[in-house]
Amino acid sequence: MGWRLVPFGYDSQPSDSRTYESVPMQPTPQKTMPANPKDARDQSLLASAAAQPGHITGRLPCRSRRRRVLTWGVRLLAAVGLFFAVLLFTPLLDVTYLKFDRQGELEKSDYILVLGGEPYRVLEAAELWKEGYAPTVVVSNHDEAAEEMRQMAIHWGVPPERIVVDRLSWTTADHPRGIRQATTLDPATARCIVVTNFMHMARSQAVFEKAGYRRLIFREPRWTRVKRAPQAIKSRLRVLPEVIYECAAWVEYWARGWV
C-alpha cells in the first residue's frame, strides 16, 4: 500500500500556503491467471460469448457440448456391444430362441393355413395335404404374392379346387381377418394347422388367438425344423438378427394392441 498527497482546503487558502493530507492509495487489483492453459482458453471463450448479444448466462461452449455428445455416444456403443456379447456368449440367446417354439402334434384338421413368406411353407402345406391332415389349403398373402403361392401349391400337387386364396393380408396381423373373409370357417370351432417358420410361430399364435381362433396347431417346414438353439458361433450370428427383429416386432404389436 502506498501514500499520495492530496491538497487540503484548496478553495479557502492561497496557493502558496496550501497544506496537504496524506491519503492511503488503494492497491491495483492483480489479474490471476489460470495455472492450466486449457482453463484460460475456456474462460476466454466464456468471456467472448458473454460479450455477444443474446448471450445466455451459464451456457456451455460448443467444445464442451461436443465432448458430452461424444462421451454419451461412446457409452451407447459400449452398451450395445455388451448386449450383443451377452446374447452371443451366454445362454440368454438359447432361452430367447426357444421361447418362439409353438409346434404341436399333428392331427386331423379342417384347414391348412399357409402364411405368406418362404416357399418352403407352401411345400410343407402341400405335403401335409398329401398326407391327409386336412382337405383344404388356404394360402394367405396379398395381391400377386397370394396368386404365386397358389401356383406353387398346384405345382406341388394340391388340386386347384382344394385351394382357397386370401389376397388381403399384408402383415401378420392381417392373416386372421383375411382368412376368415376368404373362407367359411368358424374360428372358435375349426381346427387349423398353421404353417409358418420357427421364429414367426409365437407372434402368429398370439395374433390368431386375439382374433378368436381356438384350435390351432403350428408347424414349420420339416426341412428347416430345429430341435434346439444353435451352438456354433457362426450359427448364433445368423440367428441373432432374427431374434432381435422378432423381439422388436413383439414390442410393436403389443404397442398397437394386436397381441
PDB file of C-alpha atoms in Angstrom, residues 25-155:
ATOM      1  CA  MET A  25      -3.549   4.619  -2.040  1.00  0.00           C
ATOM      2  CA  GLN A  26      -5.770   1.701  -2.997  1.00  0.00           C
ATOM      3  CA  PRO A  27      -3.827  -1.266  -4.346  1.00  0.00           C
ATOM      4  CA  THR A  28      -4.306  -2.027  -8.027  1.00  0.00           C
ATOM      5  CA  PRO A  29      -6.180  -5.359  -8.422  1.00  0.00           C
ATOM      6  CA  GLN A  30      -3.994  -8.017  -9.927  1.00  0.00           C
ATOM      7  CA  LYS A  31      -5.413 -10.430 -12.522  1.00  0.00           C
ATOM      8  CA  THR A  32      -4.993 -14.037 -11.548  1.00  0.00           C
ATOM      9  CA  MET A  33      -4.063 -16.239 -14.472  1.00  0.00           C
ATOM     10  CA  PRO A  34      -5.236 -19.857 -14.502  1.00  0.00           C
ATOM     11  CA  ALA A  35      -2.489 -22.341 -13.984  1.00  0.00           C
ATOM     12  CA  ASN A  36      -3.835 -24.536 -16.784  1.00  0.00           C
ATOM     13  CA  PRO A  37      -3.695 -23.023 -20.318  1.00  0.00           C
ATOM     14  CA  LYS A  38      -6.832 -25.010 -21.230  1.00  0.00           C
ATOM     15  CA  ASP A  39      -8.762 -23.313 -18.395  1.00  0.00           C
ATOM     16  CA  ALA A  40      -7.561 -19.938 -19.642  1.00  0.00           C
ATOM     17  CA  ARG A  41      -8.855 -20.776 -23.125  1.00  0.00           C
ATOM     18  CA  ASP A  42     -12.244 -21.853 -21.747  1.00  0.00           C
ATOM     19  CA  GLN A  43     -12.512 -18.649 -19.697  1.00  0.00           C
ATOM     20  CA  SER A  44     -11.669 -16.627 -22.777  1.00  0.00           C
ATOM     21  CA  LEU A  45     -14.399 -18.419 -24.738  1.00  0.00           C
ATOM     22  CA  LEU A  46     -16.932 -17.753 -21.991  1.00  0.00           C
ATOM     23  CA  ALA A  47     -15.942 -14.072 -21.798  1.00  0.00           C
ATOM     24  CA  SER A  48     -16.230 -13.604 -25.563  1.00  0.00           C
ATOM     25  CA  ALA A  49     -19.573 -15.430 -25.619  1.00  0.00           C
ATOM     26  CA  ALA A  50     -20.871 -13.242 -22.773  1.00  0.00           C
ATOM     27  CA  ALA A  51     -19.969 -10.104 -24.728  1.00  0.00           C
ATOM     28  CA  GLN A  52     -22.119 -11.161 -27.699  1.00  0.00           C
ATOM     29  CA  PRO A  53     -25.767 -10.035 -27.951  1.00  0.00           C
ATOM     30  CA  GLY A  54     -28.331 -12.615 -26.890  1.00  0.00           C
ATOM     31  CA  HIS A  55     -25.871 -14.493 -24.703  1.00  0.00           C
ATOM     32  CA  ILE A  56     -27.491 -16.902 -22.242  1.00  0.00           C
ATOM     33  CA  THR A  57     -25.725 -16.972 -18.890  1.00  0.00           C
ATOM     34  CA  GLY A  58     -24.307 -20.377 -17.980  1.00  0.00           C
ATOM     35  CA  ARG A  59     -24.355 -21.781 -21.496  1.00  0.00           C
ATOM     36  CA  LEU A  60     -21.524 -24.201 -22.164  1.00  0.00           C
ATOM     37  CA  PRO A  61     -19.160 -23.563 -25.064  1.00  0.00           C
ATOM     38  CA  CYS A  62     -19.526 -25.678 -28.209  1.00  0.00           C
ATOM     39  CA  ARG A  63     -16.381 -27.621 -27.400  1.00  0.00           C
ATOM     40  CA  SER A  64     -17.864 -28.842 -24.099  1.00  0.00           C
ATOM     41  CA  ARG A  65     -21.157 -29.813 -25.752  1.00  0.00           C
ATOM     42  CA  ARG A  66     -19.344 -31.821 -28.399  1.00  0.00           C
ATOM     43  CA  ARG A  67     -17.336 -33.547 -25.706  1.00  0.00           C
ATOM     44  CA  ARG A  68     -20.507 -34.537 -23.851  1.00  0.00           C
ATOM     45  CA  VAL A  69     -22.151 -35.857 -27.025  1.00  0.00           C
ATOM     46  CA  LEU A  70     -19.035 -37.868 -27.839  1.00  0.00           C
ATOM     47  CA  THR A  71     -18.937 -39.293 -24.318  1.00  0.00           C
ATOM     48  CA  TRP A  72     -22.560 -40.421 -24.455  1.00  0.00           C
ATOM     49  CA  GLY A  73     -22.031 -41.871 -27.930  1.00  0.00           C
ATOM     50  CA  VAL A  74     -19.127 -43.975 -26.682  1.00  0.00           C
ATOM     51  CA  ARG A  75     -21.201 -45.158 -23.727  1.00  0.00           C
ATOM     52  CA  LEU A  76     -24.077 -46.125 -26.013  1.00  0.00           C
ATOM     53  CA  LEU A  77     -21.795 -48.110 -28.315  1.00  0.00           C
ATOM     54  CA  ALA A  78     -20.273 -49.854 -25.318  1.00  0.00           C
ATOM     55  CA  ALA A  79     -23.737 -50.778 -24.013  1.00  0.00           C
ATOM     56  CA  VAL A  80     -24.797 -52.151 -27.414  1.00  0.00           C
ATOM     57  CA  GLY A  81     -21.576 -54.137 -27.688  1.00  0.00           C
ATOM     58  CA  LEU A  82     -22.092 -55.575 -24.224  1.00  0.00           C
ATOM     59  CA  PHE A  83     -25.681 -56.523 -25.113  1.00  0.00           C
ATOM     60  CA  PHE A  84     -24.569 -58.412 -28.233  1.00  0.00           C
ATOM     61  CA  ALA A  85     -21.767 -60.119 -26.324  1.00  0.00           C
ATOM     62  CA  VAL A  86     -24.218 -61.312 -23.665  1.00  0.00           C
ATOM     63  CA  LEU A  87     -26.539 -62.706 -26.342  1.00  0.00           C
ATOM     64  CA  LEU A  88     -23.752 -64.471 -28.221  1.00  0.00           C
ATOM     65  CA  PHE A  89     -21.780 -65.973 -25.364  1.00  0.00           C
ATOM     66  CA  THR A  90     -24.391 -66.714 -22.703  1.00  0.00           C
ATOM     67  CA  PRO A  91     -27.489 -68.964 -22.582  1.00  0.00           C
ATOM     68  CA  LEU A  92     -29.731 -65.893 -22.947  1.00  0.00           C
ATOM     69  CA  LEU A  93     -29.895 -66.344 -26.735  1.00  0.00           C
ATOM     70  CA  ASP A  94     -30.819 -70.025 -26.316  1.00  0.00           C
ATOM     71  CA  VAL A  95     -33.619 -69.218 -23.887  1.00  0.00           C
ATOM     72  CA  THR A  96     -34.986 -66.419 -26.083  1.00  0.00           C
ATOM     73  CA  TYR A  97     -34.747 -68.508 -29.253  1.00  0.00           C
ATOM     74  CA  LEU A  98     -36.595 -71.498 -27.825  1.00  0.00           C
ATOM     75  CA  LYS A  99     -39.344 -69.250 -26.445  1.00  0.00           C
ATOM     76  CA  PHE A 100     -40.631 -68.895 -30.029  1.00  0.00           C
ATOM     77  CA  ASP A 101     -41.313 -72.630 -30.377  1.00  0.00           C
ATOM     78  CA  ARG A 102     -45.035 -73.385 -30.686  1.00  0.00           C
ATOM     79  CA  GLN A 103     -45.008 -76.659 -32.628  1.00  0.00           C
ATOM     80  CA  GLY A 104     -47.658 -79.163 -31.645  1.00  0.00           C
ATOM     81  CA  GLU A 105     -48.511 -82.737 -32.509  1.00  0.00           C
ATOM     82  CA  LEU A 106     -50.225 -83.141 -35.861  1.00  0.00           C
ATOM     83  CA  GLU A 107     -53.791 -84.428 -36.031  1.00  0.00           C
ATOM     84  CA  LYS A 108     -56.671 -84.391 -38.480  1.00  0.00           C
ATOM     85  CA  SER A 109     -57.847 -80.839 -39.094  1.00  0.00           C
ATOM     86  CA  ASP A 110     -60.270 -78.807 -41.182  1.00  0.00           C
ATOM     87  CA  TYR A 111     -57.822 -76.407 -42.840  1.00  0.00           C
ATOM     88  CA  ILE A 112     -54.137 -75.982 -43.542  1.00  0.00           C
ATOM     89  CA  LEU A 113     -53.325 -72.272 -43.319  1.00  0.00           C
ATOM     90  CA  VAL A 114     -50.144 -71.159 -45.091  1.00  0.00           C
ATOM     91  CA  LEU A 115     -48.937 -67.721 -44.043  1.00  0.00           C
ATOM     92  CA  GLY A 116     -47.112 -65.684 -46.670  1.00  0.00           C
ATOM     93  CA  GLY A 117     -43.353 -65.909 -46.699  1.00  0.00           C
ATOM     94  CA  GLU A 118     -40.817 -68.534 -47.714  1.00  0.00           C
ATOM     95  CA  PRO A 119     -41.740 -71.042 -50.478  1.00  0.00           C
ATOM     96  CA  TYR A 120     -40.898 -73.873 -48.067  1.00  0.00           C
ATOM     97  CA  ARG A 121     -44.107 -73.059 -46.215  1.00  0.00           C
ATOM     98  CA  VAL A 122     -46.201 -73.835 -49.295  1.00  0.00           C
ATOM     99  CA  LEU A 123     -44.251 -77.031 -49.891  1.00  0.00           C
ATOM    100  CA  GLU A 124     -44.868 -78.142 -46.298  1.00  0.00           C
ATOM    101  CA  ALA A 125     -48.591 -77.424 -46.692  1.00  0.00           C
ATOM    102  CA  ALA A 126     -48.691 -79.487 -49.892  1.00  0.00           C
ATOM    103  CA  GLU A 127     -47.000 -82.398 -48.130  1.00  0.00           C
ATOM    104  CA  LEU A 128     -49.434 -82.184 -45.214  1.00  0.00           C
ATOM    105  CA  TRP A 129     -52.357 -82.200 -47.651  1.00  0.00           C
ATOM    106  CA  LYS A 130     -50.967 -85.280 -49.411  1.00  0.00           C
ATOM    107  CA  GLU A 131     -50.615 -86.986 -46.030  1.00  0.00           C
ATOM    108  CA  GLY A 132     -54.326 -86.373 -45.430  1.00  0.00           C
ATOM    109  CA  TYR A 133     -54.184 -84.000 -42.473  1.00  0.00           C
ATOM    110  CA  ALA A 134     -56.787 -81.579 -43.916  1.00  0.00           C
ATOM    111  CA  PRO A 135     -58.955 -81.374 -47.051  1.00  0.00           C
ATOM    112  CA  THR A 136     -58.399 -77.661 -47.789  1.00  0.00           C
ATOM    113  CA  VAL A 137     -55.299 -75.485 -48.104  1.00  0.00           C
ATOM    114  CA  VAL A 138     -55.625 -71.730 -47.541  1.00  0.00           C
ATOM    115  CA  VAL A 139     -52.794 -69.537 -48.853  1.00  0.00           C
ATOM    116  CA  SER A 140     -52.722 -66.119 -47.190  1.00  0.00           C
ATOM    117  CA  ASN A 141     -50.835 -63.181 -48.656  1.00  0.00           C
ATOM    118  CA  HIS A 142     -51.569 -60.069 -50.703  1.00  0.00           C
ATOM    119  CA  ASP A 143     -52.340 -59.497 -54.385  1.00  0.00           C
ATOM    120  CA  GLU A 144     -49.879 -61.188 -56.766  1.00  0.00           C
ATOM    121  CA  ALA A 145     -47.942 -62.819 -53.915  1.00  0.00           C
ATOM    122  CA  ALA A 146     -51.043 -64.796 -52.932  1.00  0.00           C
ATOM    123  CA  GLU A 147     -51.500 -65.955 -56.537  1.00  0.00           C
ATOM    124  CA  GLU A 148     -47.861 -67.082 -56.660  1.00  0.00           C
ATOM    125  CA  MET A 149     -48.427 -69.171 -53.540  1.00  0.00           C
ATOM    126  CA  ARG A 150     -51.485 -70.733 -55.161  1.00  0.00           C
ATOM    127  CA  GLN A 151     -49.479 -71.646 -58.266  1.00  0.00           C
ATOM    128  CA  MET A 152     -46.745 -73.210 -56.123  1.00  0.00           C
ATOM    129  CA  ALA A 153     -49.298 -75.307 -54.238  1.00  0.00           C
ATOM    130  CA  ILE A 154     -50.724 -76.552 -57.550  1.00  0.00           C
ATOM    131  CA  HIS A 155     -47.215 -77.295 -58.803  1.00  0.00           C
TER     132      HIS A 155
END
